[in-house]
Amino acid sequence: MVDAYEDPGSPDRRGGWAYLAWLVRCQPGRALAGAVLASVWMVLLAVAPYLLSRAVDDGLEPGDAAALAGWTAALFVVGAANSWVSIMRHRTMTRLRMDAYFRTVKVVVGQAVRLGAALPRRIGTGEIVTIGVGDVQTIANALTVIGPGVGSVVVYVFVAGLLLSVSPLLTAVVLLGMPVIAVLVGPLMARLQGAESEYRERQGVLTSRIGDLAGGLRVLGGLGGKDLFADAFRRDSARLREQGYRVGAVTSWMQALGMGLPTLFLAVVTWLAARTAARGDMTVGQLVSVYGYVAVLVGPVAFLVDMGYELSRGVVAARRVVRLLRLEPDPDTGTADAPAEPAALYDPASGVRVAPGRLTALVGARPAELTAVVDRLGRYGPTDATWGGTRLDAIALPQVRAGILVADNEADLFAGSLREVVGGRREPESAQVREAVRAAAAEDVVRGLAEGLDAPVAAQGRSLSGGQRQRVRLVRALLADPGVLLAVEPTSALDAHTEAAVAERLRAARSGRTTVVTTTSPLVLDHADTVLYLVDGKVAASGGHRELLEREPGYRALVARDTAEAEVEG
């Protein structure tokens, strides 16, 4: 299987069929082994009825004990050998499917990382979740065609050859049976692809709505919008259910035909064989062999129908993966180098100028406007901002990311130990971790976990409270030690006592480095070197916190409201 650290290769993005073919080409030896083992397994299953017929005709009917014992021994050997082949076939096909599964996971994750900040703007969260939860497994299952699919075709031709020595009529019926089944099942496969595609689209939309609803539940409750969103979710869920019924209807017909048609078709073969034996044109042993061939063929024929079903679903899933892989990240045309020394950041759209080496606070009545300023200063989207007099979009993006870190409360927390979560891609020393934990006033978070820094943390920090998650994110940002740190509302979920400690320690921890925070908390603002007060997204006043309190009524009202809210919460 593909190694966790191995390059998964360059996927074929021309379409769903091309992507499935690429997965097969990535493991040609295993695919060939799976096809050969499945073919041998099914052929040996078909050999058993032949050996049984010889035991009846050569041993049982004439009373030849030696011949009977010989053919019985041969039947036992073939059965034992086929048991081993079956084990190897299953093992090989499992490895083939798992390789396709993990290879697709790596490709999808790699593309998500490659898209970076452009990912949320290019594709919905629900789409990514649907691909990761359902489509990856569906694609892996589609590769069943390589094993039982190929083996079914081989044994079908092999049994037709065995029947040719018994009855040309039976051979003709067997050979003509599959085209008839294909004509009946083929239209359903095309219909299934269309229904499955629409179902997956609706599923992605509904998954996105679930995420939005869960993330904004408290806000919706405060605004009285829960009923409105619940009604919208109920309608979307009903539409998805109806589409699921359509997919289920097609699927049920395919599965019913997959079992019913082969049984009906092979019942005709059995009836013809019985009539032939009754006329004396077939020996008892040959009749027994035909019954055996019929029993053997039920499986392969059903496999072929199921193969069509899995391929139909696999192509739909592969098309969704290909659609993600075709997305391109935001273009990076920057060639200039980042400033070698600490330099000022300037955003012409808002008039925000961030002096190097200082703690600057952005204050405004509309958090979205402040976040937009931070996004421009961090080059997350189109920007005219400059860094040291050079436009940010003229600087190579890797250098921008290395020098400027945007830390917000929506940043992902991955599962792992607390030490791994805050360390990121680095392996900081214990002393550095302790300093960052203290600067973020997160000592109680570490003490509250049984294993301290080695305690496991659930994905997205679900095992932590909102305030704990916020401080863990701040610890991680401090350990990254960027030249410029842009922190969005880093203390919004903290109580006044903890917030005061963070404000004081953050200033000391970032001494001499450029730090920007967006906040309306007087506890944080009182420690800022410079406060920029924005109105309608533009700087209306600047100065110290106490200075602005005295001369800016709008600023005073905004900050006083925050103080009053803090007193009420306390």
XYZ file of C-alpha atoms in Angstrom:
570
model
C 0.000 0.000 0.000
C 1.016 3.611 -0.407
C 3.306 4.755 2.396
C 2.149 7.580 4.639
C 5.121 9.699 3.566
C 5.366 8.526 -0.025
C 4.452 10.724 -2.963
C 1.061 9.436 -4.191
C 1.898 10.489 -7.753
C 0.211 12.846 -10.205
C -3.459 11.887 -10.645
C -5.148 11.867 -14.044
C -7.613 14.766 -13.890
C -9.262 14.283 -17.286
C -12.366 12.675 -15.797
C -13.818 10.020 -13.516
C -12.895 7.039 -15.706
C -9.377 8.401 -16.228
C -8.904 8.808 -12.471
C -9.989 5.217 -11.779
C -7.630 3.978 -14.497
C -4.789 5.981 -12.879
C -5.408 4.236 -9.544
C -5.015 0.889 -11.323
C -1.841 1.992 -13.121
C -0.305 2.999 -9.777
C -0.234 -0.667 -8.694
C 0.008 -2.778 -11.865
C 1.534 -5.817 -10.163
C -1.155 -6.012 -7.510
C -3.909 -5.391 -10.078
C -2.574 -8.187 -12.293
C -2.229 -10.536 -9.320
C -5.792 -9.758 -8.228
C -7.164 -10.492 -11.700
C -5.173 -13.738 -12.040
C -6.024 -15.015 -8.558
C -9.715 -14.198 -8.995
C -9.747 -15.928 -12.369
C -8.011 -19.039 -11.000
C -10.358 -19.078 -7.997
C -13.485 -18.993 -10.143
C -12.118 -21.446 -12.719
C -11.326 -23.949 -9.961
C -14.868 -23.507 -8.668
C -16.080 -24.504 -12.137
C -13.635 -27.450 -12.276
C -15.279 -29.032 -9.216
C -18.549 -29.939 -11.031
C -16.506 -31.486 -13.855
C -14.565 -33.667 -11.391
C -17.826 -34.607 -9.703
C -19.344 -35.691 -13.023
C -16.303 -37.861 -13.772
C -16.562 -39.452 -10.336
C -20.206 -40.336 -11.064
C -19.697 -41.566 -14.657
C -16.337 -43.333 -14.195
C -16.626 -44.540 -10.626
C -20.066 -44.509 -9.033
C -22.207 -45.676 -11.982
C -20.002 -48.626 -13.142
C -19.024 -49.443 -9.530
C -15.291 -48.776 -10.007
C -14.071 -47.997 -6.466
C -10.546 -47.075 -7.578
C -11.793 -44.548 -10.113
C -14.250 -43.145 -7.564
C -11.469 -42.769 -4.992
C -9.169 -41.134 -7.546
C -11.693 -38.528 -8.685
C -12.740 -37.889 -5.078
C -9.111 -37.286 -4.111
C -8.725 -34.924 -7.067
C -11.860 -33.056 -5.948
C -10.425 -32.717 -2.431
C -7.062 -31.428 -3.726
C -8.736 -28.875 -5.995
C -10.943 -27.686 -3.099
C -7.998 -27.324 -0.737
C -5.907 -25.496 -3.332
C -8.805 -23.195 -4.118
C -9.194 -22.333 -0.449
C -5.623 -21.016 -0.449
C -6.208 -19.158 -3.729
C -9.346 -17.590 -2.249
C -7.409 -16.330 0.773
C -4.688 -14.824 -1.421
C -7.280 -13.299 -3.744
C -9.094 -11.626 -0.874
C -5.833 -10.399 0.657
C -4.602 -8.988 -2.650
C -7.884 -7.240 -3.442
C -8.037 -5.767 0.066
C -4.562 -4.318 -0.371
C -5.476 -2.999 -3.801
C -8.579 -1.250 -2.458
C -6.763 0.127 0.574
C -3.989 1.477 -1.626
C -6.584 3.270 -3.773
C -8.303 4.541 -0.624
C -5.211 6.009 1.019
C -3.776 7.249 -2.283
C -6.971 9.213 -2.904
C -6.921 10.527 0.668
C -3.355 11.762 0.185
C -4.201 13.344 -3.154
C -7.226 15.137 -1.700
C -5.373 16.315 1.410
C -2.418 17.433 -0.710
C -4.735 19.437 -2.964
C -6.414 21.021 0.068
C -3.005 22.081 1.391
C -1.990 23.311 -2.065
C -5.096 25.486 -2.338
C -4.451 26.886 1.118
C -6.452 30.006 1.920
C -8.201 29.792 -1.461
C -9.910 26.512 -0.509
C -12.934 27.970 1.364
C -13.574 30.379 -1.517
C -13.399 27.672 -4.209
C -15.369 24.809 -2.670
C -17.785 24.360 0.227
C -16.946 22.632 3.475
C -19.749 20.152 2.877
C -18.216 19.121 -0.435
C -14.882 18.352 1.225
C -16.605 16.403 4.010
C -18.657 14.395 1.517
C -15.539 13.510 -0.475
C -13.620 12.478 2.626
C -16.428 10.513 4.271
C -18.120 8.812 1.326
C -16.508 9.292 -2.060
C -13.067 7.953 -1.130
C -14.526 4.632 0.037
C -16.807 4.420 -3.013
C -13.832 4.881 -5.344
C -11.897 2.123 -3.568
C -14.858 -0.265 -3.834
C -15.123 0.410 -7.567
C -11.785 -1.327 -8.093
C -13.538 -4.632 -7.358
C -13.813 -4.844 -11.147
C -10.157 -5.868 -11.259
C -10.628 -9.057 -9.238
C -14.090 -10.656 -9.311
C -14.996 -8.642 -12.408
C -12.194 -10.061 -14.567
C -12.575 -13.488 -12.964
C -16.292 -13.527 -13.765
C -15.620 -12.951 -17.460
C -12.919 -15.651 -17.526
C -15.022 -18.292 -15.750
C -18.030 -17.429 -17.907
C -16.034 -18.265 -21.053
C -14.460 -21.303 -19.348
C -17.841 -22.796 -18.367
C -19.144 -22.150 -21.878
C -16.201 -24.222 -23.162
C -16.964 -27.056 -20.738
C -20.622 -27.016 -21.761
C -19.647 -27.222 -25.429
C -18.550 -30.842 -24.866
C -21.926 -31.554 -23.290
C -24.425 -29.645 -25.442
C -23.964 -26.947 -28.111
C -27.493 -25.715 -27.302
C -26.629 -25.080 -23.664
C -23.429 -23.335 -24.738
C -25.377 -21.009 -27.027
C -27.856 -20.161 -24.258
C -25.018 -19.377 -21.811
C -23.136 -17.196 -24.311
C -26.266 -15.273 -25.307
C -27.457 -14.815 -21.734
C -24.995 -12.113 -20.713
C -25.759 -9.741 -23.628
C -29.438 -10.001 -22.713
C -28.681 -9.132 -19.088
C -26.460 -6.230 -20.190
C -29.264 -4.825 -22.371
C -31.664 -4.957 -19.421
C -29.280 -3.575 -16.773
C -27.319 -1.058 -18.910
C -29.961 1.728 -18.941
C -30.267 1.464 -15.165
C -26.514 2.091 -14.797
C -26.775 5.370 -16.733
C -29.807 6.394 -14.707
C -28.000 5.536 -11.466
C -25.071 7.792 -12.368
C -27.389 10.766 -12.882
C -29.378 10.150 -9.686
C -26.225 9.503 -7.653
C -24.566 12.712 -8.924
C -27.533 14.851 -7.898
C -27.740 13.081 -4.540
C -24.070 13.782 -3.823
C -24.510 17.448 -4.733
C -27.477 17.842 -2.388
C -25.615 15.951 0.325
C -22.700 18.398 0.106
C -25.068 21.395 0.386
C -26.808 19.921 3.418
C -23.506 19.066 5.114
C -22.360 22.676 4.664
C -25.602 23.907 6.160
C -25.132 21.613 9.172
C -21.647 23.041 9.749
C -22.883 26.630 9.442
C -25.817 25.941 11.743
C -23.678 24.276 14.400
C -21.001 26.960 14.264
C -23.467 29.859 14.541
C -26.041 28.331 16.872
C -25.457 30.767 19.710
C -25.562 33.754 17.376
C -28.753 32.475 15.745
C -30.318 32.000 19.158
C -29.481 35.568 20.110
C -30.917 36.944 16.882
C -33.996 34.742 16.991
C -33.083 33.072 13.709
C -33.046 29.449 14.837
C -36.539 28.724 13.526
C -35.738 30.273 10.152
C -32.614 28.184 9.680
C -34.349 25.092 11.062
C -37.079 25.463 8.418
C -34.468 25.849 5.665
C -32.598 22.791 6.936
C -35.854 20.824 7.077
C -36.613 21.682 3.432
C -33.102 20.773 2.262
C -33.232 17.551 4.249
C -36.578 16.643 2.682
C -35.205 17.253 -0.822
C -32.165 15.095 -0.037
C -34.444 12.361 1.295
C -36.532 12.418 -1.875
C -33.404 12.222 -4.003
C -32.191 9.363 -1.817
C -35.442 7.533 -2.571
C -34.746 7.974 -6.298
C -31.237 6.561 -5.907
C -32.619 3.741 -3.786
C -35.266 2.907 -6.383
C -32.678 2.516 -9.135
C -30.316 0.653 -6.812
C -33.022 -1.771 -5.706
C -33.891 -2.601 -9.326
C -30.231 -3.179 -10.166
C -29.715 -5.429 -7.159
C -32.957 -7.295 -7.816
C -32.024 -7.834 -11.448
C -28.491 -8.738 -10.392
C -29.812 -11.663 -8.387
C -33.040 -12.440 -10.220
C -31.927 -12.403 -13.858
C -28.932 -14.723 -13.372
C -31.094 -17.143 -11.405
C -33.849 -17.066 -14.032
C -31.351 -17.347 -16.870
C -29.562 -20.281 -15.296
C -32.867 -21.952 -14.417
C -33.496 -22.085 -18.168
C -30.108 -23.779 -18.619
C -30.980 -26.317 -15.905
C -34.376 -27.050 -17.467
C -32.828 -27.589 -20.888
C -30.202 -29.913 -19.365
C -32.864 -31.941 -17.580
C -34.872 -32.335 -20.801
C -31.729 -33.417 -22.644
C -30.915 -36.023 -19.962
C -34.515 -37.304 -20.038
C -34.146 -37.966 -23.772
C -30.968 -39.975 -23.098
C -28.702 -37.486 -24.870
C -26.783 -36.736 -21.668
C -25.297 -38.996 -18.983
C -26.164 -38.719 -15.309
C -22.683 -37.398 -14.566
C -23.039 -34.739 -17.268
C -26.396 -33.704 -15.806
C -24.774 -33.383 -12.381
C -21.981 -31.284 -13.904
C -24.487 -28.968 -15.598
C -26.236 -28.445 -12.248
C -22.823 -27.628 -10.775
C -21.966 -25.220 -13.589
C -25.294 -23.482 -13.062
C -24.588 -23.081 -9.353
C -21.095 -21.748 -10.096
C -22.307 -19.271 -12.720
C -24.873 -17.633 -10.447
C -22.046 -15.949 -8.538
C -20.026 -14.598 -11.483
C -23.092 -13.295 -13.294
C -24.244 -11.528 -10.128
C -20.678 -10.226 -9.733
C -20.808 -8.688 -13.200
C -24.064 -6.874 -12.447
C -22.701 -5.707 -9.086
C -19.532 -4.615 -10.851
C -21.605 -2.317 -13.049
C -23.308 -0.904 -9.962
C -20.031 -0.221 -8.140
C -18.439 1.272 -11.257
C -21.383 3.623 -11.753
C -21.084 4.910 -8.212
C -17.280 4.959 -8.385
C -17.246 7.120 -11.515
C -19.593 9.643 -9.876
C -17.326 9.804 -6.802
C -14.179 10.058 -8.955
C -15.668 12.962 -10.900
C -16.148 14.867 -7.649
C -12.535 14.217 -6.663
C -11.359 15.304 -10.117
C -13.400 18.495 -9.837
C -11.526 19.302 -6.613
C -8.164 18.431 -8.173
C -8.803 20.788 -11.085
C -9.019 23.811 -8.781
C -5.985 26.065 -8.812
C -4.634 28.162 -5.916
C -4.483 31.919 -6.088
C -1.740 32.930 -8.523
C 1.563 33.926 -6.965
C 3.449 36.254 -9.277
C 5.587 37.741 -6.533
C 9.329 37.630 -7.059
C 10.581 40.249 -4.605
C 12.153 39.367 -1.273
C 10.572 40.189 2.070
C 12.200 43.012 4.091
C 15.383 41.856 5.767
C 14.700 44.023 8.834
C 11.464 44.744 10.722
C 9.425 47.058 8.490
C 6.099 48.855 8.544
C 2.900 47.380 7.151
C 0.512 49.739 5.398
C -3.011 49.177 4.082
C -4.053 52.036 1.734
C -7.697 50.923 1.698
C -8.141 51.609 5.414
C -5.211 53.894 6.169
C -3.888 51.444 8.769
C -0.152 51.786 9.281
C 1.540 49.271 11.586
C 4.854 50.417 13.016
C 7.514 47.700 13.315
C 8.344 46.322 16.723
C 5.220 47.684 18.416
C 1.900 46.376 19.727
C -0.877 47.928 17.644
C -4.599 47.513 18.364
C -7.370 47.907 15.783
C -10.735 48.985 17.186
C -14.040 49.246 15.335
C -17.757 48.716 15.801
C -17.889 46.180 12.965
C -15.594 43.157 13.457
C -15.927 42.199 9.777
C -14.217 45.459 8.751
C -11.293 44.780 11.076
C -10.995 41.216 9.809
C -10.897 42.548 6.242
C -7.980 44.803 7.177
C -6.124 41.856 8.745
C -6.769 39.742 5.639
C -5.271 42.421 3.425
C -2.257 42.853 5.711
C -1.784 39.075 5.730
C -2.338 38.770 1.951
C -5.380 36.548 2.170
C -7.107 37.765 -0.969
C -6.591 40.782 -3.261
C -4.577 43.519 -1.534
C -2.768 46.772 -2.154
C -0.988 46.592 1.195
C 2.742 47.170 1.396
C 5.460 45.751 3.620
C 8.486 47.928 3.940
C 7.306 49.936 0.917
C 6.956 46.843 -1.304
C 3.538 45.598 -2.300
C 2.687 42.352 -0.532
C 1.537 40.708 -3.772
C 4.943 41.490 -5.295
C 6.709 39.484 -2.594
C 7.000 35.709 -3.011
C 4.093 34.150 -1.100
C 6.242 31.636 0.873
C 8.214 34.580 2.279
C 5.002 36.404 3.207
C 3.697 33.318 5.014
C 7.025 32.844 6.793
C 7.106 36.446 8.011
C 3.445 37.304 8.662
C 1.121 35.054 10.664
C -2.627 35.611 10.880
C -4.097 33.975 14.004
C -7.888 33.859 14.259
C -10.443 31.992 16.318
C -11.475 29.789 13.384
C -8.001 28.305 12.921
C -8.114 24.502 12.878
C -6.847 22.438 15.781
C -5.772 18.971 14.680
C -6.043 15.887 16.854
C -2.931 14.882 18.780
C -1.203 15.531 22.066
C -1.365 19.085 23.376
C 2.373 19.406 22.777
C 1.918 18.435 19.103
C -1.098 20.728 18.697
C 0.749 23.838 19.894
C 4.075 22.860 18.323
C 2.733 22.767 14.768
C 5.369 21.719 12.280
C 8.136 22.636 14.702
C 9.441 20.681 17.678
C 9.916 23.440 20.274
C 11.909 22.830 23.411
C 10.070 22.331 26.677
C 11.265 25.706 27.975
C 9.837 27.475 24.930
C 6.506 25.682 25.355
C 6.350 26.673 29.026
C 7.054 30.321 28.181
C 4.364 30.386 25.493
C 1.855 28.661 27.800
C 2.506 31.274 30.481
C 2.267 34.162 27.992
C -1.182 32.886 26.932
C -2.232 32.358 30.576
C -2.871 28.705 29.706
C -1.239 27.093 32.743
C -4.638 25.992 34.038
C -5.351 24.280 30.695
C -2.209 22.153 31.074
C -2.845 21.454 34.763
C -6.437 20.436 34.034
C -5.320 17.605 31.745
C -4.269 14.365 33.416
C -1.154 13.986 31.264
C -0.379 17.666 30.893
C 1.235 18.559 27.575
C 1.164 14.898 26.559
C -2.600 14.629 27.000
C -4.588 13.904 23.830
C -6.670 16.704 22.336
C -9.649 15.913 20.091
C -9.912 17.332 16.556
C -10.884 21.021 16.593
C -10.243 20.971 20.352
C -13.711 19.583 21.065
C -12.463 18.243 24.391
C -11.654 21.826 25.481
C -13.861 24.793 26.344
C -14.100 27.847 24.102
C -11.719 29.883 26.248
C -9.248 27.011 26.443
C -9.273 26.573 22.663
C -8.618 30.286 22.239
C -5.601 30.206 24.509
C -4.261 27.012 22.872
C -4.423 28.799 19.506
C -2.560 31.755 21.019
C 0.123 29.422 22.436
C 0.597 27.947 18.975
C 0.887 31.419 17.403
C 3.454 32.520 19.982
C 5.537 29.375 19.469
C 5.580 30.034 15.713
C 7.398 33.289 16.656
C 6.604 35.203 13.425
C 8.130 38.572 12.650
C 4.598 39.966 12.341
C 1.659 38.509 14.297
C -1.868 39.567 13.333
C -4.263 38.263 16.008
C -8.031 38.547 15.536
C -9.893 38.913 18.868
C -7.363 36.781 20.789
C -9.138 37.246 24.168
C -12.843 37.456 23.243
C -13.790 34.197 25.037
C -11.841 34.866 28.242
C -13.007 36.177 31.602
C -11.717 39.564 32.750
C -9.063 38.162 35.091
C -7.557 35.838 32.463
C -7.846 38.521 29.790
C -5.863 40.976 31.901
C -3.121 38.393 32.407
C -2.961 37.628 28.665
C -2.808 41.330 27.749
C 0.112 41.981 30.097
C 2.055 38.838 29.192
C 1.462 39.113 25.447
C 3.110 42.532 25.361
C 6.155 41.163 27.199
C 6.350 37.985 25.104
C 6.241 39.954 21.822
C 8.561 42.743 22.946
C 10.516 44.142 20.001
C 8.368 42.342 17.393
C 5.416 43.588 15.414
C 2.047 42.580 16.815
C -1.447 43.605 15.769
C -4.619 42.683 17.655
C -8.245 43.466 16.876
C -10.213 44.042 20.076
C -12.524 46.394 21.974
C -11.370 45.226 25.400
C -9.993 48.045 27.585
C -7.805 45.492 29.374
C -5.962 44.762 26.122
C -6.122 48.296 24.717
C -4.457 49.732 27.815
C -1.309 47.725 27.000
C -1.153 48.703 23.310
C 1.538 51.104 22.076
C -0.816 52.447 19.411
C -4.588 52.211 19.026
C -6.179 52.762 15.608
C -9.902 53.571 15.752
C -11.700 52.657 12.523
C -15.068 53.954 11.354
C -16.615 52.469 8.194
C -13.417 50.542 7.591
C -11.082 53.563 7.676
C -8.831 55.028 10.366
C -10.690 57.871 12.094
C -8.259 58.419 14.958
C -5.035 57.061 16.392
C -3.144 57.385 19.650
C -2.971 55.774 23.062
C -5.980 54.149 24.678
C -6.424 56.785 27.398
C -5.843 59.592 24.918
C -8.603 58.333 22.626
C -10.953 57.901 25.581
C -10.621 61.602 26.308
C -10.979 63.035 22.798
C -13.028 60.509 20.754
C -16.682 60.145 21.871
C -17.350 57.275 19.440
C -14.353 55.359 20.696
C -15.306 56.038 24.304
C -18.859 54.791 23.728
C -17.633 51.632 21.976
C -15.104 50.736 24.659
C -17.446 51.680 27.518
C -20.089 49.321 26.079
C -17.543 46.533 26.101
C -16.685 47.353 29.717
C -20.330 47.284 30.736
C -20.827 43.912 29.033
C -17.797 42.534 30.845
C -19.181 43.713 34.193
C -22.523 42.067 33.435
C -20.834 38.788 32.486
C -18.696 38.975 35.643
